[in-house]
mmCIF file of C-alpha atoms in Angstrom:
data_model
loop_
_atom_site.group_PDB
_atom_site.id
_atom_site.type_symbol
_atom_site.label_atom_id
_atom_site.label_comp_id
_atom_site.label_asym_id
_atom_site.label_seq_id
_atom_site.Cartn_x
_atom_site.Cartn_y
_atom_site.Cartn_z
ATOM 1 C CA UNK A 22 0.000 0.000 0.000
ATOM 2 C CA UNK A 23 1.610 3.257 -1.133
ATOM 3 C CA UNK A 24 1.601 6.413 0.970
ATOM 4 C CA UNK A 25 -0.431 8.042 -1.788
ATOM 5 C CA UNK A 26 -3.237 5.532 -1.265
ATOM 6 C CA UNK A 27 -3.246 6.106 2.483
ATOM 7 C CA UNK A 28 -3.158 9.826 1.794
ATOM 8 C CA UNK A 29 -6.457 9.419 -0.061
ATOM 9 C CA UNK A 30 -7.903 7.799 3.046
ATOM 10 C CA UNK A 31 -6.859 10.777 5.145
ATOM 11 C CA UNK A 32 -8.340 13.137 2.585
ATOM 12 C CA UNK A 33 -11.622 11.268 2.586
ATOM 13 C CA UNK A 34 -11.757 11.260 6.365
ATOM 14 C CA UNK A 35 -11.248 14.933 6.841
ATOM 15 C CA UNK A 36 -9.072 16.576 4.207
ATOM 16 C CA UNK A 37 -6.303 16.720 6.783
ATOM 17 C CA UNK A 38 -3.679 17.711 4.236
ATOM 18 C CA UNK A 39 -5.541 20.652 2.695
ATOM 19 C CA UNK A 40 -5.542 24.362 3.416
ATOM 20 C CA UNK A 41 -1.799 24.505 4.114
ATOM 21 C CA UNK A 42 -1.752 28.262 3.509
ATOM 22 C CA UNK A 43 -3.945 28.928 6.532
ATOM 23 C CA UNK A 44 -2.154 29.868 9.743
ATOM 24 C CA UNK A 45 -3.963 27.147 11.657
ATOM 25 C CA UNK A 46 -6.562 25.270 9.593
ATOM 26 C CA UNK A 47 -9.534 23.866 11.434
ATOM 27 C CA UNK A 48 -9.357 20.164 12.146
ATOM 28 C CA UNK A 49 -12.308 18.609 10.276
ATOM 29 C CA UNK A 50 -14.706 16.275 12.023
ATOM 30 C CA UNK A 51 -13.611 12.653 11.580
ATOM 31 C CA UNK A 52 -15.817 10.846 14.071
ATOM 32 C CA UNK A 53 -12.754 9.790 16.074
ATOM 33 C CA UNK A 54 -13.117 10.209 19.825
ATOM 34 C CA UNK A 55 -9.667 11.355 20.893
ATOM 35 C CA UNK A 56 -8.597 9.562 24.038
ATOM 36 C CA UNK A 57 -10.462 6.341 23.316
ATOM 37 C CA UNK A 58 -8.288 3.210 23.262
ATOM 38 C CA UNK A 59 -7.423 1.480 20.019
ATOM 39 C CA UNK A 60 -8.338 -2.228 20.046
ATOM 40 C CA UNK A 61 -5.286 -4.471 20.017
ATOM 41 C CA UNK A 62 -5.328 -7.530 17.799
ATOM 42 C CA UNK A 63 -2.843 -10.270 18.746
ATOM 43 C CA UNK A 64 -3.324 -11.633 15.239
ATOM 44 C CA UNK A 65 -1.398 -8.632 13.925
ATOM 45 C CA UNK A 66 1.786 -9.771 15.676
ATOM 46 C CA UNK A 67 4.143 -11.266 13.077
ATOM 47 C CA UNK A 68 5.435 -14.749 13.920
ATOM 48 C CA UNK A 69 8.923 -16.112 13.514
ATOM 49 C CA UNK A 70 11.932 -14.161 12.294
ATOM 50 C CA UNK A 71 12.663 -11.601 9.608
ATOM 51 C CA UNK A 72 15.780 -9.751 8.533
ATOM 52 C CA UNK A 73 14.409 -6.369 9.597
ATOM 53 C CA UNK A 74 11.605 -5.417 11.982
ATOM 54 C CA UNK A 75 10.128 -1.967 12.617
ATOM 55 C CA UNK A 76 8.396 -1.555 15.967
ATOM 56 C CA UNK A 77 5.665 1.072 15.611
ATOM 57 C CA UNK A 78 3.949 2.849 18.507
ATOM 58 C CA UNK A 79 0.918 4.736 17.227
ATOM 59 C CA UNK A 80 -0.402 8.119 18.320
ATOM 60 C CA UNK A 81 -3.312 8.633 20.697
ATOM 61 C CA UNK A 82 -6.478 7.010 19.309
ATOM 62 C CA UNK A 83 -4.837 6.730 15.866
ATOM 63 C CA UNK A 84 -7.038 4.247 13.996
ATOM 64 C CA UNK A 85 -6.358 1.716 11.255
ATOM 65 C CA UNK A 86 -8.497 3.208 8.530
ATOM 66 C CA UNK A 87 -6.441 1.905 5.632
ATOM 67 C CA UNK A 88 -7.281 -1.508 4.199
ATOM 68 C CA UNK A 89 -5.058 -3.982 5.980
ATOM 69 C CA UNK A 90 -3.733 -1.306 8.305
ATOM 70 C CA UNK A 91 -2.233 -2.427 11.598
ATOM 71 C CA UNK A 92 0.009 0.421 12.675
ATOM 72 C CA UNK A 93 -1.970 3.684 12.455
ATOM 73 C CA UNK A 94 -3.247 5.548 9.417
ATOM 74 C CA UNK A 95 -1.151 8.711 9.773
ATOM 75 C CA UNK A 96 2.349 7.305 10.333
ATOM 76 C CA UNK A 97 2.702 3.574 10.890
ATOM 77 C CA UNK A 98 0.705 2.205 7.980
ATOM 78 C CA UNK A 99 2.380 4.332 5.289
ATOM 79 C CA UNK A 100 5.869 3.880 6.742
ATOM 80 C CA UNK A 101 5.638 0.099 6.988
ATOM 81 C CA UNK A 102 3.827 -0.415 3.683
ATOM 82 C CA UNK A 103 6.343 1.666 1.749
ATOM 83 C CA UNK A 104 9.362 0.187 3.517
ATOM 84 C CA UNK A 105 8.291 -3.384 2.837
ATOM 85 C CA UNK A 106 7.953 -2.539 -0.845
ATOM 86 C CA UNK A 107 11.499 -1.217 -1.180
ATOM 87 C CA UNK A 108 13.263 -3.485 1.324
ATOM 88 C CA UNK A 109 12.658 -7.241 1.047
ATOM 89 C CA UNK A 110 12.816 -8.999 4.375
ATOM 90 C CA UNK A 111 11.338 -6.082 6.318
ATOM 91 C CA UNK A 112 8.126 -6.087 8.332
ATOM 92 C CA UNK A 113 6.344 -4.147 11.039
ATOM 93 C CA UNK A 114 5.365 -4.906 14.612
ATOM 94 C CA UNK A 115 2.449 -2.947 16.139
ATOM 95 C CA UNK A 116 3.338 -2.108 19.729
ATOM 96 C CA UNK A 117 0.637 -3.609 21.920
ATOM 97 C CA UNK A 118 -0.630 -0.675 23.935
ATOM 98 C CA UNK A 119 -4.043 1.055 23.948
ATOM 99 C CA UNK A 120 -2.865 4.541 22.867
ATOM 100 C CA UNK A 121 -5.620 6.087 24.985
ATOM 101 C CA UNK A 122 -5.803 9.095 27.278
ATOM 102 C CA UNK A 123 -4.718 6.821 30.149
ATOM 103 C CA UNK A 124 -1.116 7.664 29.396
ATOM 104 C CA UNK A 125 0.376 6.340 32.629
ATOM 105 C CA UNK A 126 -1.092 2.842 32.386
ATOM 106 C CA UNK A 127 -0.709 2.774 28.627
ATOM 107 C CA UNK A 128 2.831 4.060 28.877
ATOM 108 C CA UNK A 129 3.848 1.265 31.207
ATOM 109 C CA UNK A 130 2.247 -1.334 29.000
ATOM 110 C CA UNK A 131 3.753 0.075 25.806
ATOM 111 C CA UNK A 132 7.231 0.428 27.272
ATOM 112 C CA UNK A 133 7.226 -3.146 28.517
ATOM 113 C CA UNK A 134 5.937 -4.437 25.211
ATOM 114 C CA UNK A 135 8.718 -2.746 23.237
ATOM 115 C CA UNK A 136 11.414 -4.064 25.557
ATOM 116 C CA UNK A 137 9.970 -7.574 25.699
ATOM 117 C CA UNK A 138 9.629 -7.716 21.931
ATOM 118 C CA UNK A 139 13.215 -6.694 21.262
ATOM 119 C CA UNK A 140 14.654 -8.975 23.940
ATOM 120 C CA UNK A 141 12.643 -12.011 22.858
ATOM 121 C CA UNK A 142 13.195 -11.496 19.133
ATOM 122 C CA UNK A 143 16.903 -10.809 19.570
ATOM 123 C CA UNK A 144 17.255 -14.136 21.359
ATOM 124 C CA UNK A 145 15.097 -16.098 18.938
ATOM 125 C CA UNK A 146 16.412 -14.443 15.770
ATOM 126 C CA UNK A 147 20.170 -13.749 16.030
ATOM 127 C CA UNK A 148 20.342 -12.045 12.635
ATOM 128 C CA UNK A 149 17.354 -9.731 13.048
ATOM 129 C CA UNK A 150 17.834 -5.971 13.395
ATOM 130 C CA UNK A 151 15.288 -3.414 14.549
ATOM 131 C CA UNK A 152 14.062 0.141 14.120
ATOM 132 C CA UNK A 153 11.807 2.082 16.477
ATOM 133 C CA UNK A 154 9.086 4.382 15.121
ATOM 134 C CA UNK A 155 6.862 6.462 17.390
ATOM 135 C CA UNK A 156 4.193 9.053 16.664
ATOM 136 C CA UNK A 157 3.035 11.533 19.313
ATOM 137 C CA UNK A 158 2.236 9.493 22.436
ATOM 138 C CA UNK A 159 3.977 6.636 20.683
ATOM 139 C CA UNK A 160 7.193 8.675 20.624
ATOM 140 C CA UNK A 161 7.065 8.977 24.407
ATOM 141 C CA UNK A 162 6.660 5.199 24.573
ATOM 142 C CA UNK A 163 9.896 4.812 22.630
ATOM 143 C CA UNK A 164 11.767 7.278 24.836
ATOM 144 C CA UNK A 165 10.746 5.368 27.949
ATOM 145 C CA UNK A 166 11.377 1.946 26.450
ATOM 146 C CA UNK A 167 14.862 2.928 25.324
ATOM 147 C CA UNK A 168 15.920 3.390 28.937
ATOM 148 C CA UNK A 169 14.998 -0.222 29.705
ATOM 149 C CA UNK A 170 16.456 -1.925 26.636
ATOM 150 C CA UNK A 171 19.621 -3.842 27.569
ATOM 151 C CA UNK A 172 22.713 -1.985 26.377
ATOM 152 C CA UNK A 173 23.982 -5.182 24.802
ATOM 153 C CA UNK A 174 21.146 -4.905 22.268
ATOM 154 C CA UNK A 175 21.775 -1.297 21.211
ATOM 155 C CA UNK A 176 23.736 -2.484 18.171
ATOM 156 C CA UNK A 177 20.709 -4.457 17.014
ATOM 157 C CA UNK A 178 18.662 -1.239 16.878
ATOM 158 C CA UNK A 179 19.841 0.471 13.709
ATOM 159 C CA UNK A 180 17.469 3.443 13.534
ATOM 160 C CA UNK A 181 14.820 5.441 15.386
ATOM 161 C CA UNK A 182 12.268 7.736 13.736
ATOM 162 C CA UNK A 183 9.919 9.918 15.758
ATOM 163 C CA UNK A 184 6.982 11.999 14.530
ATOM 164 C CA UNK A 185 5.488 14.876 16.520
ATOM 165 C CA UNK A 186 7.623 13.948 19.520
ATOM 166 C CA UNK A 187 6.534 15.783 22.715
ATOM 167 C CA UNK A 188 10.093 15.481 24.040
ATOM 168 C CA UNK A 189 11.245 17.892 21.331
ATOM 169 C CA UNK A 190 9.173 20.694 22.796
ATOM 170 C CA UNK A 191 10.391 20.330 26.335
ATOM 171 C CA UNK A 192 13.874 18.834 26.152
ATOM 172 C CA UNK A 193 15.104 19.093 22.541
ATOM 173 C CA UNK A 194 14.504 15.374 22.068
ATOM 174 C CA UNK A 195 17.950 14.561 23.464
ATOM 175 C CA UNK A 196 16.633 11.916 25.824
ATOM 176 C CA UNK A 197 17.577 8.670 24.149
ATOM 177 C CA UNK A 198 20.703 6.873 25.340
ATOM 178 C CA UNK A 199 23.670 8.266 23.400
ATOM 179 C CA UNK A 200 24.268 5.150 21.251
ATOM 180 C CA UNK A 201 20.643 5.349 20.076
ATOM 181 C CA UNK A 202 20.437 9.138 19.852
ATOM 182 C CA UNK A 203 22.976 9.155 17.027
ATOM 183 C CA UNK A 204 20.659 6.921 14.985
ATOM 184 C CA UNK A 205 17.615 9.189 15.421
ATOM 185 C CA UNK A 206 15.453 10.957 12.840
ATOM 186 C CA UNK A 207 13.070 13.543 14.311
ATOM 187 C CA UNK A 208 10.072 14.597 12.193
ATOM 188 C CA UNK A 209 8.417 17.763 13.475
ATOM 189 C CA UNK A 210 6.239 20.031 11.335
ATOM 190 C CA UNK A 211 6.676 23.722 12.026
ATOM 191 C CA UNK A 212 3.701 24.845 14.083
ATOM 192 C CA UNK A 213 2.902 21.357 15.389
ATOM 193 C CA UNK A 214 1.763 22.142 18.923
ATOM 194 C CA UNK A 215 3.050 18.823 20.229
ATOM 195 C CA UNK A 216 6.688 19.101 19.157
ATOM 196 C CA UNK A 217 7.116 22.759 18.121
ATOM 197 C CA UNK A 218 5.792 26.044 19.494
ATOM 198 C CA UNK A 219 2.227 27.296 19.318
ATOM 199 C CA UNK A 220 -1.162 25.718 19.836
ATOM 200 C CA UNK A 221 -2.204 24.481 16.385
ATOM 201 C CA UNK A 222 -3.351 20.862 16.353
ATOM 202 C CA UNK A 223 -3.813 20.626 12.594
ATOM 203 C CA UNK A 224 -0.133 20.297 11.708
ATOM 204 C CA UNK A 225 0.214 17.391 14.123
ATOM 205 C CA UNK A 226 -2.036 15.390 11.796
ATOM 206 C CA UNK A 227 -0.120 15.992 8.557
ATOM 207 C CA UNK A 228 2.683 13.440 8.815
ATOM 208 C CA UNK A 229 0.827 11.220 6.363
ATOM 209 C CA UNK A 230 2.161 13.514 3.640
ATOM 210 C CA UNK A 231 4.615 11.787 1.301
ATOM 211 C CA UNK A 232 7.294 14.391 2.097
ATOM 212 C CA UNK A 233 7.511 13.060 5.660
ATOM 213 C CA UNK A 234 6.926 9.390 4.875
ATOM 214 C CA UNK A 235 9.416 9.180 2.012
ATOM 215 C CA UNK A 236 12.226 10.743 4.035
ATOM 216 C CA UNK A 237 11.612 8.330 6.872
ATOM 217 C CA UNK A 238 11.470 5.268 4.642
ATOM 218 C CA UNK A 239 14.758 6.317 3.024
ATOM 219 C CA UNK A 240 16.282 6.749 6.490
ATOM 220 C CA UNK A 241 15.128 3.337 7.709
ATOM 221 C CA UNK A 242 16.138 1.544 4.523
ATOM 222 C CA UNK A 243 19.618 3.080 4.652
ATOM 223 C CA UNK A 244 20.028 2.046 8.279
ATOM 224 C CA UNK A 245 18.895 -1.526 7.711
ATOM 225 C CA UNK A 246 21.235 -1.860 4.731
ATOM 226 C CA UNK A 247 24.187 -0.440 6.627
ATOM 227 C CA UNK A 248 24.441 2.691 4.484
ATOM 228 C CA UNK A 249 25.278 6.198 5.779
ATOM 229 C CA UNK A 250 22.242 7.766 7.416
ATOM 230 C CA UNK A 251 20.593 10.928 6.035
ATOM 231 C CA UNK A 252 20.455 14.042 8.304
ATOM 232 C CA UNK A 253 19.517 13.212 11.871
ATOM 233 C CA UNK A 254 16.547 15.537 12.312
ATOM 234 C CA UNK A 255 13.714 16.854 10.178
ATOM 235 C CA UNK A 256 11.945 20.037 11.216
ATOM 236 C CA UNK A 257 10.316 21.945 8.408
ATOM 237 C CA UNK A 258 7.585 24.128 7.083
ATOM 238 C CA UNK A 259 4.153 22.511 6.795
ATOM 239 C CA UNK A 260 4.232 20.190 3.822
ATOM 240 C CA UNK A 261 7.864 20.974 2.971
ATOM 241 C CA UNK A 262 10.233 19.463 5.535
ATOM 242 C CA UNK A 263 13.877 20.459 5.522
ATOM 243 C CA UNK A 264 16.818 18.965 7.361
ATOM 244 C CA UNK A 265 18.223 20.773 10.363
ATOM 245 C CA UNK A 266 20.428 19.710 13.223
ATOM 246 C CA UNK A 267 19.384 19.153 16.785
ATOM 247 C CA UNK A 268 20.884 21.709 19.190
#
């Protein structure tokens, strides 16, 4: 499933990628009750081993609107679907947490799930490498999980990609352990109230745009293949991301 196809889903649901010239476009009604948990489906957990696995922690109440979606319509579904098309042997793992407004309970569950998944897969699949992708609340899950991942497994984690990371707004996003921090791509749209300054919610919903997805897929593919990584952070104008460096 291409990002363009998922983009059509987002357009149909609320035209979330339109009106980019407005200072803060109104968020259209989508029928999604923000704060409600997302049902977890154990059947979405991939069995066995693969060469490359992307652990995806979705944003709050981010649904699976796309056909066959398992990871979240704004970030996870387009990232995984595009990566698997360009990189044979890659797959996604949907972090098993409710992504609801109960951030404390959900955060504990999500953090443990990420750590348990990496530890168990690393033992069962000696050749498997991993990437961590988090969107919004999912980014905080990855920050917290990183502190609990055994240091001996850091080399197995080849890349991290965050979208709308709340840690960027309050601590510059420099909260991952140093060996992981150097493998990090930060995606933050200018004006996104979660990771940048201001109070506009609209831009927080625009990471489904191909400009964001394509850069991230290129970053992950390069990391999995052992190639030099593109710039470490992406903070840009709405719809037109540009590479900058973290302070």
